[in-house]
């Protein structure tokens, strides 16, 4: 029982390892190679078909010509002026800038520009090249789609160069569209960078023209108003805000001059009155000479009076001279006073006259100032716009940062279709489909194709790998010791002898999932192999439902009641029911008649008694049971025998069916020692055997069992 538990744990561990392999990625190259060899004809056909499809596609494909132009995209541009453009260039990384340009090259915006620049809606050569003449309602969107489908942009690595290519069935069309695409992209970039300046200059030109006309009208109105009102402006003055006024007219200038002259005349009159009263004159006054002469004459007169008497003639002359000088000085002072008073009166009269004229022009000067300020405002706006216009003209002299390096030439040869490339693609596609087919066959395979699946997926040791035999006489194949079939069963027998320390379990039962898996033949061959070891061997045919053992042995045992008679009590002596098979050397207990209740007979204590009796008389007992199916025959037998060997036909029964059958056995306490894989095909599996045999087993319940396992 401990040994049974150990083997159950081993099977569980093996199943867990298989589940882990399925959950992860497990690559069994040998399994894939085996499957590829089995499908080699299919795989070769797939590759050949793929190559033929590639060849036919090449022959039927339309020739395409590709023209390529090369442009340079530089982020940093030169500006020959120090004046900034209207819009400052955004600072972005070079890679981001280049990627943006690549996307713009393949945008609908560019397709629309090219469509309009080349007038492609009316270009018959372009329309015929792409078969657009078949459409009655050709639209711009249709042409744009054709352009975008055939344009390609290929940046050159580690450089700012870009190849722009266009392909079409006509070489001239390809070259034309490629060059047009490159030119329009360069023009669009220039318009983007300097288009704002151009728009601004156009706007300023219109504004400057309007202001020029407005300034001319306002100046004319000012001049006409001044002429009509006889306003003569000599100079202009500015207020604190810088606005000029019309204060310095001719009348205002005269008024200021008269006022200044009157003030001087009043000063002169007052000075003349003071001089007349005091006799003092300004230092520059010409009367100072008379006064000096008078002072000199008076001094001389005083000297004469002190020395001479009144009647002295020189004294009398000197007195007359002094009196004459005093008279002259007084007369001149009075004359100066009269002249100053007269000038003062005249100037005051002129001033009053000028004041009257100035006051009359005050209202006119207000309107004149309004007109003058309008002229000044218009002139300032005009000068400012003119200055900005000149600045924009200077800043618009920047260079385009995208340049055409190589124009597209007319292609001389088509680039597509390429026979070599298409064949290579077809070969790769064929190989890919072939690999996919092998992979799917391996992954979707639910049968035992590789004997190692028995260990990996079922957790059972492989006790034997039996080749498929093409011989028509299976019986003879077993008897010939040197045959591949016999040698394979000898190997299985050897493996059985190592199952326990005492050798092979004395009573072994062989069963399978469904009929015709090679179970009965395996019982026959193993019994024969044990006989060849010198062991007394008994082969019990325990398939009470539809045994095929007698058909393999080629003999009839109808006269014996067999196992069914022993179990039902119709016979009691085992020796009487056993037949000796001379050709094979073992004893054979036939199944006898087919009872109505085989399960009850096999489950009875009588079978255990018979088995114990046989163990006492024989060295090895092989029990051929019914297949598992949905039956309980094999399960009942497994409780009585020492162990079970499970027979599995290669690439026939789904592993899930086998798992369910083995699980039914182990749940009842059966000791399943391992499995024998039968009917291995060397051509399909590549295990180094050339084998094959076939026989029927007539239960007809295989599909039912497999269906139940799938459910």
PDB file of C-alpha atoms in Angstrom, residues 236-239 242-246 369 372-373 376:
ATOM      1  CA  UNK A 236       4.688 126.785 -32.847  1.00  0.00           C
ATOM      2  CA  UNK A 237       4.957 126.041 -29.145  1.00  0.00           C
ATOM      3  CA  UNK A 238       4.449 122.774 -27.240  1.00  0.00           C
ATOM      4  CA  UNK A 239       2.613 122.166 -24.005  1.00  0.00           C
ATOM      5  CA  UNK A 242       4.077 117.677 -26.219  1.00  0.00           C
ATOM      6  CA  UNK A 243       1.027 118.947 -28.107  1.00  0.00           C
ATOM      7  CA  UNK A 244       1.820 121.928 -30.350  1.00  0.00           C
ATOM      8  CA  UNK A 245      -0.396 125.072 -30.304  1.00  0.00           C
ATOM      9  CA  UNK A 246      -0.835 127.957 -32.790  1.00  0.00           C
ATOM     10  CA  UNK A 369      -5.165 124.843 -32.791  1.00  0.00           C
ATOM     11  CA  UNK A 372      -3.166 121.842 -36.033  1.00  0.00           C
ATOM     12  CA  UNK A 373      -3.337 119.119 -33.380  1.00  0.00           C
ATOM     13  CA  UNK A 376       0.185 116.584 -35.725  1.00  0.00           C
TER      14      UNK A 376
END
